[in-house]
Coordinates of N, CA, C and O in Angstrom, one line a residue:
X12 N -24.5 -102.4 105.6 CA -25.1 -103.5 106.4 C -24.1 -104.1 107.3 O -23.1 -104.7 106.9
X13 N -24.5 -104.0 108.6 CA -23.4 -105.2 109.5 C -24.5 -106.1 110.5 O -24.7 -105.9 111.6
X14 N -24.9 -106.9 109.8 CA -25.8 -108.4 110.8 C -25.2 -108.6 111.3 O -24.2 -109.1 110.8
X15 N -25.3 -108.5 112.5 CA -25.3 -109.3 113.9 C -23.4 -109.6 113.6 O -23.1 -110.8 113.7
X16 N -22.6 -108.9 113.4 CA -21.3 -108.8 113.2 C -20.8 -109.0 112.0 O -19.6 -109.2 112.1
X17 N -21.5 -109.0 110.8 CA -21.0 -109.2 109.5 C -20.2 -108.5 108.6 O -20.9 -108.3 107.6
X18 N -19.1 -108.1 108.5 CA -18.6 -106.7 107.9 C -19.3 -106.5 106.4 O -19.7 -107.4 105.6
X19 N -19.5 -105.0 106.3 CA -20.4 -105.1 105.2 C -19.7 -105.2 103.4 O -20.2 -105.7 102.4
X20 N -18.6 -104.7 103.6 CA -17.3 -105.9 102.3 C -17.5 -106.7 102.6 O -17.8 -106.8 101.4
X21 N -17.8 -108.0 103.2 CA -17.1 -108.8 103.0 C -18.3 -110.2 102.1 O -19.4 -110.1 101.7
X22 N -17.6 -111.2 102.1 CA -17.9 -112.2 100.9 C -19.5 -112.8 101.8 O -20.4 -113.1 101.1
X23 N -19.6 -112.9 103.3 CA -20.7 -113.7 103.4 C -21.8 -112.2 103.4 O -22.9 -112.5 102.9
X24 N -21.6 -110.3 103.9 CA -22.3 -109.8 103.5 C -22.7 -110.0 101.9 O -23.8 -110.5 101.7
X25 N -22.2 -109.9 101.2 CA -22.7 -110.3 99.2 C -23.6 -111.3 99.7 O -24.7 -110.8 100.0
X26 N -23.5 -112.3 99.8 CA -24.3 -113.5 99.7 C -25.4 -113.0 100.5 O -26.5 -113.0 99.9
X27 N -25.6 -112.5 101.9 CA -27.1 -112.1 102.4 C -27.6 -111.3 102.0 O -28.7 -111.2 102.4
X28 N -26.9 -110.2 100.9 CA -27.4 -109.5 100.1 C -28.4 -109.6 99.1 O -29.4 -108.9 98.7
X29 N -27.4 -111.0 98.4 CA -28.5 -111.5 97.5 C -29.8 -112.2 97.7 O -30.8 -112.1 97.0
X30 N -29.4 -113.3 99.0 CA -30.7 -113.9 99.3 C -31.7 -113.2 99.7 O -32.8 -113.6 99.8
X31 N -31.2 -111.8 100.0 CA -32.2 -111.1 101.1 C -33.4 -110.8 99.5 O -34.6 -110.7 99.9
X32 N -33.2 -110.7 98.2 CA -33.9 -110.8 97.4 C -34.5 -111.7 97.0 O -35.5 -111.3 96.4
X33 N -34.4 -113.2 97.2 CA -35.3 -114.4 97.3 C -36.4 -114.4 98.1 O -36.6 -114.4 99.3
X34 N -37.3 -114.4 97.1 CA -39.0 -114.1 98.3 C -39.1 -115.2 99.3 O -39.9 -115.2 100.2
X35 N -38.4 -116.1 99.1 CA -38.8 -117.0 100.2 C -37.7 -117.1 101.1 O -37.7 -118.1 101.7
X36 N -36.9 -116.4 101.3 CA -35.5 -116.2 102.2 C -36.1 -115.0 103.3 O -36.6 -113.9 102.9
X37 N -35.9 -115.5 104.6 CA -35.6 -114.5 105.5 C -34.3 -114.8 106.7 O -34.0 -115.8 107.2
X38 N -33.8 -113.1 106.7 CA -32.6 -113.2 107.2 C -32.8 -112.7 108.8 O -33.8 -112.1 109.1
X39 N -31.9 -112.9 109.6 CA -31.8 -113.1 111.2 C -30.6 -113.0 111.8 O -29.5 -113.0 111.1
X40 N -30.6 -113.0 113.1 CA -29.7 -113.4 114.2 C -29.4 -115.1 113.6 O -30.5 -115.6 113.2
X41 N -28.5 -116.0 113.5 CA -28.5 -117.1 113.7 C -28.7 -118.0 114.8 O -27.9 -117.8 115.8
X42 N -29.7 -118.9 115.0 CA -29.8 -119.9 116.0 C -29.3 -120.3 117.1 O -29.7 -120.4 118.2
X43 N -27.7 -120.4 116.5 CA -26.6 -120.7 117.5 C -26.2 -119.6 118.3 O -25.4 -119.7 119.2
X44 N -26.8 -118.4 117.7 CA -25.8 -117.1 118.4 C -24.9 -116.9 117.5 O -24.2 -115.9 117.9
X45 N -24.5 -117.2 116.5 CA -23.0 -116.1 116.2 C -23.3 -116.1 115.1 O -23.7 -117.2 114.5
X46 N -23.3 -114.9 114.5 CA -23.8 -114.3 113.4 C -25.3 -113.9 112.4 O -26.4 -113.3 112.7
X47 N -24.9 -114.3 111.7 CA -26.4 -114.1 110.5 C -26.7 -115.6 110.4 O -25.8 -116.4 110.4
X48 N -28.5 -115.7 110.3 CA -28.7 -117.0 110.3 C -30.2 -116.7 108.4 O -30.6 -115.6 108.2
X49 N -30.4 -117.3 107.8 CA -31.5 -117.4 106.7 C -32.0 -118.7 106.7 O -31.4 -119.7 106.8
X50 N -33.4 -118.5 106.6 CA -34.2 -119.1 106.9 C -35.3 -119.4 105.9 O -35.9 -118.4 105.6
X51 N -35.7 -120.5 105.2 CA -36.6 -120.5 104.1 C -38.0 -121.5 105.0 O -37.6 -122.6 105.2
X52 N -38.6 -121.4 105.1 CA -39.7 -121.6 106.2 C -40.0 -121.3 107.3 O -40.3 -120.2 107.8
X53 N -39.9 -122.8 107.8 CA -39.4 -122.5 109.0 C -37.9 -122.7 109.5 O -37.4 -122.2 110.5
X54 N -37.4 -123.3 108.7 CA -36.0 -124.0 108.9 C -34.8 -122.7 108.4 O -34.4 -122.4 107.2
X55 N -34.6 -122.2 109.3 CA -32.9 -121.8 109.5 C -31.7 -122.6 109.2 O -30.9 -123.2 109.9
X56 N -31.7 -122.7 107.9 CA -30.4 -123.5 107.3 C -29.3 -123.2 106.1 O -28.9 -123.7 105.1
X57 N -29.2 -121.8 107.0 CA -27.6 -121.0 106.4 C -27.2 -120.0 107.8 O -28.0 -119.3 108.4
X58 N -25.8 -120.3 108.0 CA -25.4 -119.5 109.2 C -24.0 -118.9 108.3 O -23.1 -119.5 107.6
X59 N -24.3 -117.4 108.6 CA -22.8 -116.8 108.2 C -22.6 -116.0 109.8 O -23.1 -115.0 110.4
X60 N -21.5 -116.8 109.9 CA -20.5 -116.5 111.7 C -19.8 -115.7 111.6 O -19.4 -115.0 112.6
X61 N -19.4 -115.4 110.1 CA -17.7 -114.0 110.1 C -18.0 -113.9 108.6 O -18.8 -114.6 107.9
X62 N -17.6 -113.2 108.3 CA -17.3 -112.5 107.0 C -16.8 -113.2 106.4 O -16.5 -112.6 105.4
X63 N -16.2 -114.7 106.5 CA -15.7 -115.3 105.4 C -15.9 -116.7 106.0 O -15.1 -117.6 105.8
X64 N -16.9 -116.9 106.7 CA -17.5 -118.5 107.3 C -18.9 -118.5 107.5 O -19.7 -117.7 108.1
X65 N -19.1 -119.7 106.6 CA -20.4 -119.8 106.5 C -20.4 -121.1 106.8 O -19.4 -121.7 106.6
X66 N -22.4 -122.2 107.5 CA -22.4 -123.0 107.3 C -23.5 -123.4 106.8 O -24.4 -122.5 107.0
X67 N -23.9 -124.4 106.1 CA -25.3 -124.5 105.4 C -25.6 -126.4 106.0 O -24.9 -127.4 106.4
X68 N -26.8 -126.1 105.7 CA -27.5 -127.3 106.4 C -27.9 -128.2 105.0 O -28.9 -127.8 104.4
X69 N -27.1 -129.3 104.6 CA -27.1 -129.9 103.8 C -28.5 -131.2 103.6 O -29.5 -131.3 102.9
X70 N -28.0 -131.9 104.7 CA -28.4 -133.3 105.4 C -27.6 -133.8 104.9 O -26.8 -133.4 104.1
X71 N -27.6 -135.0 105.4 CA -26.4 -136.3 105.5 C -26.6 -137.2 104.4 O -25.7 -137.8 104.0
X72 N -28.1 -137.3 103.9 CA -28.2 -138.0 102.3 C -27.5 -137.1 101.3 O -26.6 -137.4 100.6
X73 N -28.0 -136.1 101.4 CA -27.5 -135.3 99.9 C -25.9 -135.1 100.1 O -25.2 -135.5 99.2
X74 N -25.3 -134.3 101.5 CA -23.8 -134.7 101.7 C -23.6 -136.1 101.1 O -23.1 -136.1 100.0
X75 N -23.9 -136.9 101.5 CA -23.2 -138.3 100.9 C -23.4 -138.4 99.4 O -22.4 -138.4 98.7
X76 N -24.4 -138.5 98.8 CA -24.4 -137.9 97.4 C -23.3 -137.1 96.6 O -23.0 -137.1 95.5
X77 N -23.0 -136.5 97.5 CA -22.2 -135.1 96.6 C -20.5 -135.1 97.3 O -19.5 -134.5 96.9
X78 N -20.5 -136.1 98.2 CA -19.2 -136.1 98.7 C -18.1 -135.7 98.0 O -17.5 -134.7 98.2
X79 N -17.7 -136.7 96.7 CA -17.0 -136.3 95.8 C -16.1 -134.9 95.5 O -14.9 -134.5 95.6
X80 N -17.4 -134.4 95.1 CA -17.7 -133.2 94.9 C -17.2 -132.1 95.9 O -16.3 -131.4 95.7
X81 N -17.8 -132.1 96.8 CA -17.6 -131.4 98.2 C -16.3 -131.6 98.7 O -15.7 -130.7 99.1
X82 N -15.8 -133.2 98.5 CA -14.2 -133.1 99.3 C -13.3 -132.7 98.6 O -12.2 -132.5 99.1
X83 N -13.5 -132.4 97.1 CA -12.6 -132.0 96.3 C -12.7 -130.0 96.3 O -11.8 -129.2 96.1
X84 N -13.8 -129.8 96.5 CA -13.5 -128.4 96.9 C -13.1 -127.4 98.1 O -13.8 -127.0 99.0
X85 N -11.9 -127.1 97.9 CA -10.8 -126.6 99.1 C -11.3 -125.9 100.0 O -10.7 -125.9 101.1
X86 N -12.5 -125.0 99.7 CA -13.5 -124.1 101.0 C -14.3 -124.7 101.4 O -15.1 -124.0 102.1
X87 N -14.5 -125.9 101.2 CA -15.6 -127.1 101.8 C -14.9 -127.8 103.0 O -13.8 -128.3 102.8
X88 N -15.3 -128.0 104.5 CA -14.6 -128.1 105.3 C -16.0 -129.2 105.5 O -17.1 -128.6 105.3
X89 N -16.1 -130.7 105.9 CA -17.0 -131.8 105.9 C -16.6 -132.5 107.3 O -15.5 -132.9 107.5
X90 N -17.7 -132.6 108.3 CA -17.5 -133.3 109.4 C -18.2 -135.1 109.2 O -19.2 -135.4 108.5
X91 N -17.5 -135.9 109.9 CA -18.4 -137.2 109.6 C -19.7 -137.3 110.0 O -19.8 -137.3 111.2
X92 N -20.8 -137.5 109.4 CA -22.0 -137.8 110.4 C -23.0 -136.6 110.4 O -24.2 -136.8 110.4
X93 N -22.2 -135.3 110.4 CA -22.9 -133.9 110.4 C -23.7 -133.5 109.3 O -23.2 -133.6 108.2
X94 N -24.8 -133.0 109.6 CA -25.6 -132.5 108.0 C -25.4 -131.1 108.0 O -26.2 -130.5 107.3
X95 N -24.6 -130.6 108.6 CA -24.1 -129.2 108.2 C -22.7 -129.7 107.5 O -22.1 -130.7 107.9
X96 N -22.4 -128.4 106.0 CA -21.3 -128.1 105.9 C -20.1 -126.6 106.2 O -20.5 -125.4 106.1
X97 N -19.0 -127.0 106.5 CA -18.8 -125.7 106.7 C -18.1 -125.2 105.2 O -17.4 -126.0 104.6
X98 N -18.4 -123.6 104.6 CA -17.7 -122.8 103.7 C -17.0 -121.5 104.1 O -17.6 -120.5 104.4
X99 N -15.6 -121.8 104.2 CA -14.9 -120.8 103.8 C -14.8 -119.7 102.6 O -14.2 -119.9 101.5
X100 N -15.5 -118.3 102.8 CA -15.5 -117.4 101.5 C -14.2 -116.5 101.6 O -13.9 -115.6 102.4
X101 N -13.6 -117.2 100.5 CA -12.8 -115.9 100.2 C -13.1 -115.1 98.6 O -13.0 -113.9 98.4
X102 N -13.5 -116.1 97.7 CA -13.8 -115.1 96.8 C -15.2 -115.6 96.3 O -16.1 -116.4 96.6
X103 N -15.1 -114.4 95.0 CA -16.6 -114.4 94.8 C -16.8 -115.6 94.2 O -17.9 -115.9 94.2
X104 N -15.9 -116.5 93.5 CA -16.5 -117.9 92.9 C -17.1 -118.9 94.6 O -18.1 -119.6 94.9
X105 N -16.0 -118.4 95.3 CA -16.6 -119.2 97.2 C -18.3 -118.7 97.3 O -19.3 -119.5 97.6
X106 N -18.3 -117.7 97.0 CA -19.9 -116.8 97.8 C -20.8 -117.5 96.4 O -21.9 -118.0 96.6
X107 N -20.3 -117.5 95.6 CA -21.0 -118.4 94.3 C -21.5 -120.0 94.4 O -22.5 -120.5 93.9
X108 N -20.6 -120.5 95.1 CA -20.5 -122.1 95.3 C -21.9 -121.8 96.5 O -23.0 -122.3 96.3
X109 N -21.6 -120.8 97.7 CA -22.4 -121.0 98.1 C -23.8 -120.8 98.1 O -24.5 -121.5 98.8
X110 N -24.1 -119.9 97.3 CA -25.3 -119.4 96.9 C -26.0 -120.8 96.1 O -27.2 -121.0 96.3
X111 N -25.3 -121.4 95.3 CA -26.1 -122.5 94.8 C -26.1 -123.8 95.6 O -27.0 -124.7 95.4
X112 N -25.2 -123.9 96.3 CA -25.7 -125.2 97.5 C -26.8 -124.4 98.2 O -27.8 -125.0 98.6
X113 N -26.7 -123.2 98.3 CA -28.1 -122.9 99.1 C -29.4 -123.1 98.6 O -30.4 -123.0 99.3
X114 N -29.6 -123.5 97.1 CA -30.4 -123.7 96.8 C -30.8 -124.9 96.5 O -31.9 -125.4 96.1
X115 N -29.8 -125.4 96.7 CA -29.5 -127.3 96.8 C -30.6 -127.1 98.1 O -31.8 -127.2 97.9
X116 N -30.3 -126.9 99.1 CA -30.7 -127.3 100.9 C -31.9 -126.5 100.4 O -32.7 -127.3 100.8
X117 N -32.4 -125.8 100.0 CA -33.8 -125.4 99.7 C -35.2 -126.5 99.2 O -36.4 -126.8 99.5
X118 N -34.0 -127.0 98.0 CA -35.0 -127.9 97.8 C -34.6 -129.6 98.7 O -35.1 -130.7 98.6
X119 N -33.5 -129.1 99.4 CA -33.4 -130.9 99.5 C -34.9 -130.7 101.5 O -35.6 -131.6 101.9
X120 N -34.9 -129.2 102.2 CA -35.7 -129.4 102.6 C -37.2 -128.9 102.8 O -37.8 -128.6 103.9
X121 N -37.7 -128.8 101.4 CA -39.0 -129.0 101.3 C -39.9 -130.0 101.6 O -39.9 -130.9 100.8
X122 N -40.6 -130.2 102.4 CA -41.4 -131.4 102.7 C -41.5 -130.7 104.5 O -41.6 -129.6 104.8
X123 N -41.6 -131.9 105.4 CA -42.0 -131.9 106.8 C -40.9 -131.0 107.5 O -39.8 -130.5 107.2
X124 N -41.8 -131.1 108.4 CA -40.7 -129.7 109.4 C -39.3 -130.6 109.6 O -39.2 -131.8 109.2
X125 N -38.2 -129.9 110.2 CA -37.2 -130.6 110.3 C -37.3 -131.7 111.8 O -38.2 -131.5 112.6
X126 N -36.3 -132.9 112.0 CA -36.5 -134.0 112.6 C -36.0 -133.3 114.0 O -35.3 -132.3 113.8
X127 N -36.1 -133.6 115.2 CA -35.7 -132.8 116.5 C -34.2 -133.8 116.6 O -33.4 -133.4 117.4
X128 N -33.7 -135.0 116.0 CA -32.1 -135.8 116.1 C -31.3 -134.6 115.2 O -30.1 -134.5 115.4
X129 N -31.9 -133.6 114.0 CA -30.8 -133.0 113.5 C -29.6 -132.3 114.6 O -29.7 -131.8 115.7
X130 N -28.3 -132.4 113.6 CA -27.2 -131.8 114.3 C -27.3 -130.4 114.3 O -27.9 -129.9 113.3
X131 N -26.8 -129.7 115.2 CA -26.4 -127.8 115.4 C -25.2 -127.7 114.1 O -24.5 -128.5 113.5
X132 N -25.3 -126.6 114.0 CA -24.1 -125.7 113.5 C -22.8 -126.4 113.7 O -22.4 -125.2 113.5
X133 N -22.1 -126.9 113.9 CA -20.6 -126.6 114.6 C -20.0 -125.5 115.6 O -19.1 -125.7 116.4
X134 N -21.0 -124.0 115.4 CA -20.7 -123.2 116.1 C -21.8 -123.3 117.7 O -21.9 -122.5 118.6
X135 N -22.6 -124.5 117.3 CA -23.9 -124.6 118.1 C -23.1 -125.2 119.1 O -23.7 -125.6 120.1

């Protein structure tokens, strides 16, 4: 498999591999243009840009919630204000961290379509 430039070793291929088995996950071109984007509705909110950068669409409540947590983890890269985070994968505990925040941003956006003020990507 190579999405939209994704090498197929590498840590963010694993991870679209596995979601691509989540019935409610579909995978794509990403929004912004660069890379693979997954989508659980209508909302596109996981972008993997390179084989070892990914960003997920948190929101800015649940980021702030989890700050802690997030700033203490070294492949967590946190902008102020932004409800995207960015993840660096290098190993499979990385592609692990991320697979379960993805399921964090799953349920944190269940409910109404998303608001037209959310932020892009960073690569957006």
């Amino acid at each position: 498999m190579s999405v939209s430039g994704i090498a197929r070793q590498s840590m963010a291929s694993r991870v679209l591999k596995q979601l691509e088995t989540w019935p409610e996950c579909r995978t794509g071109t990403a929004e912004c243009g660069c890379g693979a984007g997954v989508s659980v509705g209508a909302r596109q909110i996981l972008h993997l840009h390179t084989g070892n950068e990914a960003e997920l669409w948190l929101t800015v409540p649940l980021i702030e919630r989890m700050r802690p947590a997030l700033e203490g983890a070294r492949q967590v890269a946190l902008e102020p204000h932004r409800d995207w985070i960015g993840i660096r994968l290098e190993t499979e505990d990385d592609a692990d961290l991320l697979v379960a925040l993805f399921s964090l941003a799953i349920r944190t956006h269940d409910g109404p379509e998303p608001k037209p003020e959310m932020s892009e990507c960073l690569a957006g």
